[in-house]
PDB file of C-alpha atoms and ligand atoms in Angstrom:
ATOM      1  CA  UNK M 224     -37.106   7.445  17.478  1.00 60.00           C
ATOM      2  CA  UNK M 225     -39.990   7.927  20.226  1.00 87.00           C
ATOM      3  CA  UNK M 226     -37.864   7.622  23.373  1.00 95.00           C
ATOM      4  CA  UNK M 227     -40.444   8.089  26.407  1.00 96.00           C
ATOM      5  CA  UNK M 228     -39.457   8.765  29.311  1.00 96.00           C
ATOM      6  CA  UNK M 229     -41.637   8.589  33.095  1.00 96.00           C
ATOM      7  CA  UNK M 230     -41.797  11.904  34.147  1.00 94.00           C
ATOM      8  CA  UNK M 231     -44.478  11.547  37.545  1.00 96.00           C
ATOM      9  CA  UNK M 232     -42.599  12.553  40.527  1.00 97.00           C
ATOM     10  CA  UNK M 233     -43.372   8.843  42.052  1.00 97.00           C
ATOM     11  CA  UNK M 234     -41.322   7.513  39.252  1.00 98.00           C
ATOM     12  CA  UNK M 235     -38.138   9.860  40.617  1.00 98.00           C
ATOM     13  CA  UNK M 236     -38.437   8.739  44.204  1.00 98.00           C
ATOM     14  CA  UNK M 237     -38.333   4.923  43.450  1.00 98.00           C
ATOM     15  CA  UNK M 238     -35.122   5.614  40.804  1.00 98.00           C
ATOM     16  CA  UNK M 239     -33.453   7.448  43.149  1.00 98.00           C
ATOM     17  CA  UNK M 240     -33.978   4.612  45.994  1.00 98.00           C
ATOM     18  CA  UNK M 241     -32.634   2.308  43.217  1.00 98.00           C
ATOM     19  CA  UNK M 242     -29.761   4.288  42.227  1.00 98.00           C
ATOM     20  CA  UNK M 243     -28.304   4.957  46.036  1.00 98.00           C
ATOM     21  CA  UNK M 244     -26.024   2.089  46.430  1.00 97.00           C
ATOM     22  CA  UNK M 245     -27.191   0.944  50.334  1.00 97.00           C
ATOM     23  CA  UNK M 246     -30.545   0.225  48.728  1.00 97.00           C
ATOM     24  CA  UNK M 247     -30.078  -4.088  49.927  1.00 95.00           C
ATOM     25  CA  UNK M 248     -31.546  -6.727  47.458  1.00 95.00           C
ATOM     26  CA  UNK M 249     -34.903  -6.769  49.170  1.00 96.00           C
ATOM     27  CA  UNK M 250     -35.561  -3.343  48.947  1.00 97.00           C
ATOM     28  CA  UNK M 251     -34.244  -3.351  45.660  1.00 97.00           C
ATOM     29  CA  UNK M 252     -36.256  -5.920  44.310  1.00 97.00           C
ATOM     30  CA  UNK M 253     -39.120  -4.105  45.763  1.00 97.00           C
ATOM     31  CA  UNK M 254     -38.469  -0.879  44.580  1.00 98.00           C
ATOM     32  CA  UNK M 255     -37.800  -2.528  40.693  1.00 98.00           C
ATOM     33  CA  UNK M 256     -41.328  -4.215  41.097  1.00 98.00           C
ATOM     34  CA  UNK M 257     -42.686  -0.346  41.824  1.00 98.00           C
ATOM     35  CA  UNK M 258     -40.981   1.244  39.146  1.00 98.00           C
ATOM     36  CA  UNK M 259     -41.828  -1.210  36.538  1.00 98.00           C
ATOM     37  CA  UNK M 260     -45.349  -1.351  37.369  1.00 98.00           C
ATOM     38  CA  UNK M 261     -45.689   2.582  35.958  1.00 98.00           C
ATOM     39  CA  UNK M 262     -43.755   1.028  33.004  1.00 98.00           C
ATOM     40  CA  UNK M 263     -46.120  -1.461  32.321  1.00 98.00           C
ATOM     41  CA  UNK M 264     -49.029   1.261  32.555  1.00 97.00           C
ATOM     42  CA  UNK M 265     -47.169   3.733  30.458  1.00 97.00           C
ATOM     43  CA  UNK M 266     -46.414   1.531  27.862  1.00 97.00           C
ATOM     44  CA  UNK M 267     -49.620   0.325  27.528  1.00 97.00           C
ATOM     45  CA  UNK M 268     -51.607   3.704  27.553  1.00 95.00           C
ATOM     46  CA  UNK M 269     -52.516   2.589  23.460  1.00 93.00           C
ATOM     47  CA  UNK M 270     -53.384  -0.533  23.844  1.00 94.00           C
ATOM     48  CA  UNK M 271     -57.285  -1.771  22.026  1.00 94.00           C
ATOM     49  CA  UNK M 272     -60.445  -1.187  23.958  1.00 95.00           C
ATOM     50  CA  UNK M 273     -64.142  -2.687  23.319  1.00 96.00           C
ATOM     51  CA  UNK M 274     -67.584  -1.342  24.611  1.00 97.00           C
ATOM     52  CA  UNK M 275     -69.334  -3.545  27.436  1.00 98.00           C
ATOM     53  CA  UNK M 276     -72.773  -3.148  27.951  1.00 98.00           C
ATOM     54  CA  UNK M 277     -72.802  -3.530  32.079  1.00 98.00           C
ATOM     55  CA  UNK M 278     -75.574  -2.666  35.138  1.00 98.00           C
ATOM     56  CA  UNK M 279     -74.197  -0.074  37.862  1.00 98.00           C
ATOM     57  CA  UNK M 280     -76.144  -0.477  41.157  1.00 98.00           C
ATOM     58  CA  UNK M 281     -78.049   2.835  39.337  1.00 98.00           C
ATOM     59  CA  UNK M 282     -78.177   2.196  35.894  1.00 98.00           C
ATOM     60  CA  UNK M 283     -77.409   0.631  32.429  1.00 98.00           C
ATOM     61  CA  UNK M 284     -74.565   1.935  31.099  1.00 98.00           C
ATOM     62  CA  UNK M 285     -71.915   1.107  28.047  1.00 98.00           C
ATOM     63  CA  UNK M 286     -68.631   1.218  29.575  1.00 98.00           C
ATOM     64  CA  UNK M 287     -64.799  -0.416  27.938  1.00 97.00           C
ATOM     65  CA  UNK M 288     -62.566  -3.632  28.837  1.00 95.00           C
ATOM     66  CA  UNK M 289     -59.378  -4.497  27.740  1.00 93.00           C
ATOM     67  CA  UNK M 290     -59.613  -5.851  23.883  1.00 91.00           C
ATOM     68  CA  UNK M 291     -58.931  -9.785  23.632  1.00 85.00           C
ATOM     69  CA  UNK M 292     -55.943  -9.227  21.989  1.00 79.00           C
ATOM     70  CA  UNK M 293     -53.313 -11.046  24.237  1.00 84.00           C
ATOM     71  CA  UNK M 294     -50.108  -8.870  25.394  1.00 96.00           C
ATOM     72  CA  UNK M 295     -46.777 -10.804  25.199  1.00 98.00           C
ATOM     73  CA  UNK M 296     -43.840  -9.693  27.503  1.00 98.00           C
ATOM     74  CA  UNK M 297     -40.514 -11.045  26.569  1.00 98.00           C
ATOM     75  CA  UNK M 298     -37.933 -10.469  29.027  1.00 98.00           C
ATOM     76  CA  UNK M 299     -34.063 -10.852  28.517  1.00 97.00           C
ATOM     77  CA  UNK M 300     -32.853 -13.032  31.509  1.00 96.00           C
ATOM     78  CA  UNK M 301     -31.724 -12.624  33.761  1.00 92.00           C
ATOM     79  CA  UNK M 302     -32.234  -8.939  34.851  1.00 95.00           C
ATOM     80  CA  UNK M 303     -35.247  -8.614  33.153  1.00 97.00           C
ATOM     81  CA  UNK M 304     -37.434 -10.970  35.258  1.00 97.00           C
ATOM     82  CA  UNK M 305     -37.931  -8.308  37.394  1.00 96.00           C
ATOM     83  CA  UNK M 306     -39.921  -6.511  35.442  1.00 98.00           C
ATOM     84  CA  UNK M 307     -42.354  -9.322  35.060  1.00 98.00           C
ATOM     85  CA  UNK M 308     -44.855  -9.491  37.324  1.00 97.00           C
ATOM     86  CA  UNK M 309     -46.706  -6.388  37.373  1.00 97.00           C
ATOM     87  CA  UNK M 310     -47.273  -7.354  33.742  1.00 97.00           C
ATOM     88  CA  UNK M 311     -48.461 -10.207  34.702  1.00 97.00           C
ATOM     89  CA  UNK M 312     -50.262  -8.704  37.888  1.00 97.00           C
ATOM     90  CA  UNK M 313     -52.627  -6.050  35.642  1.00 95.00           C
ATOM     91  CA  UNK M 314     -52.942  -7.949  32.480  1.00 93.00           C
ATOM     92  CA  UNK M 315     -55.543 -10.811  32.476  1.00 80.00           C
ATOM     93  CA  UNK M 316     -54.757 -12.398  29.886  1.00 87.00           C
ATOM     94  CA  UNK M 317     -50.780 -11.772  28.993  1.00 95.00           C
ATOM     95  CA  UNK M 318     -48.207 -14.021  28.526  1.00 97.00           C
ATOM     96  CA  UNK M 319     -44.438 -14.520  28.678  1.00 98.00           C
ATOM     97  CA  UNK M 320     -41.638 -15.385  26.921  1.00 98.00           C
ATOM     98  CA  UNK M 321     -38.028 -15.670  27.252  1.00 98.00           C
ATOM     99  CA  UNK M 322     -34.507 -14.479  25.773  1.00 97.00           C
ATOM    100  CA  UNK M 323     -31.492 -15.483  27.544  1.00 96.00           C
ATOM    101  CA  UNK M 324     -28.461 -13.371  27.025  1.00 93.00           C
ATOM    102  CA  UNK M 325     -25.753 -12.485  28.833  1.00 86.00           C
ATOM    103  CA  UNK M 326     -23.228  -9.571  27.982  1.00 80.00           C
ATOM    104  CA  UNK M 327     -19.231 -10.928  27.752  1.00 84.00           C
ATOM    105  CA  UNK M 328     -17.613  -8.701  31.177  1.00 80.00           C
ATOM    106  CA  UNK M 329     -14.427  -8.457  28.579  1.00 85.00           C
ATOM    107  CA  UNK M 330     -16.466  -7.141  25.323  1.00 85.00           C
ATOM    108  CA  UNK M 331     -19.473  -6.207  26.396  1.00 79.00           C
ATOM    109  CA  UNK M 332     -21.027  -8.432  23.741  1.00 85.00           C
ATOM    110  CA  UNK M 333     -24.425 -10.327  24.369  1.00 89.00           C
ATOM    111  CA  UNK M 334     -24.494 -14.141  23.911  1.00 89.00           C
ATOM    112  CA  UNK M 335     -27.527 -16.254  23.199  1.00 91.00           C
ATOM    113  CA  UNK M 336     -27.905 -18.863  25.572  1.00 93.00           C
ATOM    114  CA  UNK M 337     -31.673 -19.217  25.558  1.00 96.00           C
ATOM    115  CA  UNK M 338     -35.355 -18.621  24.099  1.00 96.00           C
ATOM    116  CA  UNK M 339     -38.628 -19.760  24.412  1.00 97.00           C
ATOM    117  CA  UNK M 340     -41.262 -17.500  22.928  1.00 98.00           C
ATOM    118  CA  UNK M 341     -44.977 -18.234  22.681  1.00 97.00           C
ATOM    119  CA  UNK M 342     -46.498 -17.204  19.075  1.00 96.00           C
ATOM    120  CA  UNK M 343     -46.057 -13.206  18.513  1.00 97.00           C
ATOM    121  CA  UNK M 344     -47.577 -12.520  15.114  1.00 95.00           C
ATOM    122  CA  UNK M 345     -50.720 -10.171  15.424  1.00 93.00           C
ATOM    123  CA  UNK M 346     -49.833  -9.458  19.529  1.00 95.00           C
ATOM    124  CA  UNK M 347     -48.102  -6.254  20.872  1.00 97.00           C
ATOM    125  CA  UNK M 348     -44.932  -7.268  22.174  1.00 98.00           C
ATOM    126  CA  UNK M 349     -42.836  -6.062  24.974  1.00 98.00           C
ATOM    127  CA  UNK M 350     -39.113  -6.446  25.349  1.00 98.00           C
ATOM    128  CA  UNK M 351     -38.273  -5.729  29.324  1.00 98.00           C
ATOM    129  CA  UNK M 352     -34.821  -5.875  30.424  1.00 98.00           C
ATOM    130  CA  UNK M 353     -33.743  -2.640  33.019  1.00 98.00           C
ATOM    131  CA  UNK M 354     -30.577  -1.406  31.356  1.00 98.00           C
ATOM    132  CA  UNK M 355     -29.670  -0.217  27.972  1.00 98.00           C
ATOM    133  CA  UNK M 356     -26.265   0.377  28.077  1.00 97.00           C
ATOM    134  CA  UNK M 357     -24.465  -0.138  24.413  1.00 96.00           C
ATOM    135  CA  UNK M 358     -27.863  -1.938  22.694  1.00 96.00           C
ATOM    136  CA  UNK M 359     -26.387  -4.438  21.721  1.00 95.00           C
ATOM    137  CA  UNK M 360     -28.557  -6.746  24.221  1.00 95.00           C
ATOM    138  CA  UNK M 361     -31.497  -4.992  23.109  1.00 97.00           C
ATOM    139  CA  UNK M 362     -30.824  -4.944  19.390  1.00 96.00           C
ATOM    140  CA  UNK M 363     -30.289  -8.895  19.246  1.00 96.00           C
ATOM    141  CA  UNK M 364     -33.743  -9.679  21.801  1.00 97.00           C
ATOM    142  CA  UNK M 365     -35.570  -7.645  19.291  1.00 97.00           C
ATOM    143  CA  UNK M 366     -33.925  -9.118  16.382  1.00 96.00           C
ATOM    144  CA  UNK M 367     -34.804 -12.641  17.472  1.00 96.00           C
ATOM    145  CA  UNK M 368     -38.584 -11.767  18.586  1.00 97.00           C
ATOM    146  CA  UNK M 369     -39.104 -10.383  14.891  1.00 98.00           C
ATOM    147  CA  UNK M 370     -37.863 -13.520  13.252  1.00 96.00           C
ATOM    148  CA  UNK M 371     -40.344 -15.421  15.615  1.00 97.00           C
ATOM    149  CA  UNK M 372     -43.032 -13.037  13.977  1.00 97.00           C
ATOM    150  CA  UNK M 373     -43.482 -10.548  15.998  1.00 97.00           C
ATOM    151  CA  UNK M 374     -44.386  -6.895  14.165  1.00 96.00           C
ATOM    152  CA  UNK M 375     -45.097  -4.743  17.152  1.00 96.00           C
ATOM    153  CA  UNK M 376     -42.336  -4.108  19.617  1.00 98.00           C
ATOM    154  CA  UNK M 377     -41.623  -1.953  22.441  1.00 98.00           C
ATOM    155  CA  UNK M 378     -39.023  -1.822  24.226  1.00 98.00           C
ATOM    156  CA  UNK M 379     -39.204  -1.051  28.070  1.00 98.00           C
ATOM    157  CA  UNK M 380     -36.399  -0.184  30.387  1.00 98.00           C
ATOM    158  CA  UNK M 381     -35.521   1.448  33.507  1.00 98.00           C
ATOM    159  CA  UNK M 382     -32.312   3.492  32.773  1.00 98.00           C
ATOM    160  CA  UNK M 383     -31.242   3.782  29.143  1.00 98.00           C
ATOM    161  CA  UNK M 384     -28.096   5.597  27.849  1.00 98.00           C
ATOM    162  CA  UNK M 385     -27.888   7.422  24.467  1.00 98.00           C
ATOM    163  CA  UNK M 386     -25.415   5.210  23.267  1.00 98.00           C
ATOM    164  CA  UNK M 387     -28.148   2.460  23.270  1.00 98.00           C
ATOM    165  CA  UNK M 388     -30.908   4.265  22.412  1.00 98.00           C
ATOM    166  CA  UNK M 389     -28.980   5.208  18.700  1.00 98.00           C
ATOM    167  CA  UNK M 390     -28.041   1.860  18.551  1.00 97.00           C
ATOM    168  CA  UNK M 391     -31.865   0.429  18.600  1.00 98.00           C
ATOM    169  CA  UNK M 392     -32.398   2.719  16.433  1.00 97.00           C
ATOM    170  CA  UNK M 393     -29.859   2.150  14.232  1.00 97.00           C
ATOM    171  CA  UNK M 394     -30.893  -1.751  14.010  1.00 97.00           C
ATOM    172  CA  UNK M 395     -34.510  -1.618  14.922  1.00 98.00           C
ATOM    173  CA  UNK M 396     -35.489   2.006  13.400  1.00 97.00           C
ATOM    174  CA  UNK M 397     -39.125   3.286  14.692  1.00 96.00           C
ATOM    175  CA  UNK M 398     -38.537   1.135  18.076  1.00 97.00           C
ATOM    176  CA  UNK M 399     -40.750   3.097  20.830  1.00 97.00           C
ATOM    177  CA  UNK M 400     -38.431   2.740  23.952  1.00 98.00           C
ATOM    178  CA  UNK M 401     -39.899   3.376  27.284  1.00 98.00           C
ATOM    179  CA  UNK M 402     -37.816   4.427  30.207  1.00 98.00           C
ATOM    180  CA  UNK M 403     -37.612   5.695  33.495  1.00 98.00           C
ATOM    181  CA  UNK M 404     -34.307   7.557  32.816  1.00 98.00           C
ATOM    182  CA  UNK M 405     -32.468   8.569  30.314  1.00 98.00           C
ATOM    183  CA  UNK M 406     -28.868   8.729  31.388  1.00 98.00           C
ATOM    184  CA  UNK M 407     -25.730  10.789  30.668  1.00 98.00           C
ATOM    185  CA  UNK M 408     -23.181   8.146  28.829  1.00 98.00           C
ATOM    186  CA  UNK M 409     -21.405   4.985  29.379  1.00 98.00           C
ATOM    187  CA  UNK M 410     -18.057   4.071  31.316  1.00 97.00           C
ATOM    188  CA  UNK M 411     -14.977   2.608  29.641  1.00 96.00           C
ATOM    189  CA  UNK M 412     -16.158  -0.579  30.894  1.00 94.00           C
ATOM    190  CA  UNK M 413     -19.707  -0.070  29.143  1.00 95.00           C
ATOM    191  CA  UNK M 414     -21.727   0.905  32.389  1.00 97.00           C
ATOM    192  CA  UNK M 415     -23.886   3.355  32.524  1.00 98.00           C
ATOM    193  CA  UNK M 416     -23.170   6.929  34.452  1.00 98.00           C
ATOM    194  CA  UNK M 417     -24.609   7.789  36.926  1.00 98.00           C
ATOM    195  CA  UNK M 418     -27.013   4.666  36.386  1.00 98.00           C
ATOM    196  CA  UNK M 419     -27.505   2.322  39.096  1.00 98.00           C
ATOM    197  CA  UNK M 420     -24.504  -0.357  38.467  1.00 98.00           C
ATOM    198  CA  UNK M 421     -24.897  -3.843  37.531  1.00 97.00           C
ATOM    199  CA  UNK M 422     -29.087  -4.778  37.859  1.00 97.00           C
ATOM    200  CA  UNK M 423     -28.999  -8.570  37.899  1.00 95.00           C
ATOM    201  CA  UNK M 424     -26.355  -8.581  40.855  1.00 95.00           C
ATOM    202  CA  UNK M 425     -28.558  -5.757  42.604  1.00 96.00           C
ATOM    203  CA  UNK M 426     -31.649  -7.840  41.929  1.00 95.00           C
ATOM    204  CA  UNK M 427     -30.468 -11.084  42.995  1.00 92.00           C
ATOM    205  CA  UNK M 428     -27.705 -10.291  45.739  1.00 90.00           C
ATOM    206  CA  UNK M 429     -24.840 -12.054  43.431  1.00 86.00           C
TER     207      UNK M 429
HETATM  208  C1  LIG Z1767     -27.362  -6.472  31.597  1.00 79.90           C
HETATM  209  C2  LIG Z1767     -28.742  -5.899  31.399  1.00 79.90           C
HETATM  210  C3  LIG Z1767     -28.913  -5.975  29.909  1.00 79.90           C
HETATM  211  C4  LIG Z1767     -27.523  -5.718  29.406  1.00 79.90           C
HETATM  212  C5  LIG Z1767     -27.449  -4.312  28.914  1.00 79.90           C
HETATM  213  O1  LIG Z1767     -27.416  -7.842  31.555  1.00 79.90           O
HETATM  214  O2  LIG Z1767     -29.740  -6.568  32.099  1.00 79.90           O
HETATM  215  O3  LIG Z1767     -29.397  -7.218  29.456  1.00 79.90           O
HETATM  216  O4  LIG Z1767     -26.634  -5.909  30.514  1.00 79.90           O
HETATM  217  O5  LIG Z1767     -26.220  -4.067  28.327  1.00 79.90           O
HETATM  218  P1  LIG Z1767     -26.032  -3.768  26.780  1.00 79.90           P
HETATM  219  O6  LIG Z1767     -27.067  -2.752  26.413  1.00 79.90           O
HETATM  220  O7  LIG Z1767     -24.632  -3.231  26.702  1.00 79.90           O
HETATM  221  O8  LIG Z1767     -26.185  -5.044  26.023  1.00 79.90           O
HETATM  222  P2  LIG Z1767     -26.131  -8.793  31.822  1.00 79.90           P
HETATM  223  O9  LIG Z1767     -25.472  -9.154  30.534  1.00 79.90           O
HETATM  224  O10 LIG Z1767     -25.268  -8.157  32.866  1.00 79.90           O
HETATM  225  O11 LIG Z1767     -26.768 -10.134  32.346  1.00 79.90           O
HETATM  226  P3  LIG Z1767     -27.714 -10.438  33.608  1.00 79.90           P
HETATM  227  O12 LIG Z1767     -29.066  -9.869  33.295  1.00 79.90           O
HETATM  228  O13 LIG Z1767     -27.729 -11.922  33.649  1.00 79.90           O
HETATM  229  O14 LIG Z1767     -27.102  -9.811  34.833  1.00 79.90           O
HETATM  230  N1  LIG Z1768     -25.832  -3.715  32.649  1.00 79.90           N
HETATM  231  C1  LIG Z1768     -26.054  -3.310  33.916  1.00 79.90           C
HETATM  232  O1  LIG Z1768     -26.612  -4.062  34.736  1.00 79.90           O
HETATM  233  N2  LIG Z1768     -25.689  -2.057  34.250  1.00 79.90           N
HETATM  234  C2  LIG Z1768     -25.097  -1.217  33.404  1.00 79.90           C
HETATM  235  O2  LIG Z1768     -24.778  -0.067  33.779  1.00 79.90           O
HETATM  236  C3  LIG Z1768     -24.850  -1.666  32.092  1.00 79.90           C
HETATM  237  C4  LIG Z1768     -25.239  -2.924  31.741  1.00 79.90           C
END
């Protein structure tokens, strides 16, 4: 499975800002914003190209623009709104779409409590949500964006575990996941170590 993980040393500072545990919810949601913005580049790095025929101040010349081939960023609610807007910020023309799920504190199992995805067929498609702890989050958001017709997915996160990454893979073979980190394991209680604890209560102060 392509796993690809940030490796500029920028990318370490903010992580390591998020990780330490006196980082406050301002900070943190500042910090998120940074780190996902060199997600959204990363992850894009592929993405289509056409020639422009444009006039510098010196000359003619045939330069590139983004291809008209709208992006579509889905993320899983609640955590993943944070890794919105710097889509939205460097992307003209992208737009967004929504999973809700929310993993049971006593199983660990994600439940569907919401979606509302704009059409996917033909677009590339990325699934943001910050942690991929035991997949199964990620497994079912993917699941549900392919039976909406979606055909190209990525997956973008900020700290992964190995436990999730084989289990995308197991559902959702081929998956490229991008991350920030890839961590050691999970907890008993499915969190991941070192990691950065729970991301939604981080990101909103709950
Ligand atoms: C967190 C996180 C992922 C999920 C990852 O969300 O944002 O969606 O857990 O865990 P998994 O890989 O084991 O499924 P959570 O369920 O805590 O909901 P929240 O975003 O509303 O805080
Ligand atoms: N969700 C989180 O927010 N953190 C974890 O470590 C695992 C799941």
């Amino acid at each position: 499975m392509p796993v690809h993980s940030l490796t500029h040393p920028l990318a370490a500072h903010i992580l390591t800002h998020l990780r330490d545990q006196t980082t406050k919810p301002a900070t943190f949601r500042t910090l998120a914003y940074q780190l996902s913005l060199l997600l959204a580049i990363e992850s894009t790095r592929d993405i289509e190209t056409d020639k422009k025929r444009i006039q510098t101040p010196l000359e003619p010349m045939e330069a590139r623009v983004l291809a008209r081939q709208p992006l579509v960023v889905v993320p899983i609610l609640r955590a993943g709104l944070g890794m919105v807007q710097p889509f939205t910020d460097i992307f003209p023309d992208v737009s967004v779409g929504y999973v809700g799920l929310e993993r049971d504190h006593e199983t660990a199992r994600p439940r569907n409590y919401y979606c509302k995805l704009p059409p996917l067929a033909g677009r590339h498609v990325f699934v943001v949500d910050p942690m991929l702890a035991t997949g199964g989050s990620a497994v079912q958001a993917l699941t549900v964006v392919k039976q909406h017709g979606a055909t190209d997915v990525r997956l973008v996160c900020i700290v992964s575990a190995p436990e999730g990454v084989a289990e995308v893979e197991k559902y959702h073979p081929g998956t490229a996941i991008h991350t920030a980190a890839l961590d050691r394991e999970l907890n008993a209680r499915k969190y991941i170590l070192p990691g950065l604890g729970d991301f939604g209560d981080r990101l909103y102060g709950t």
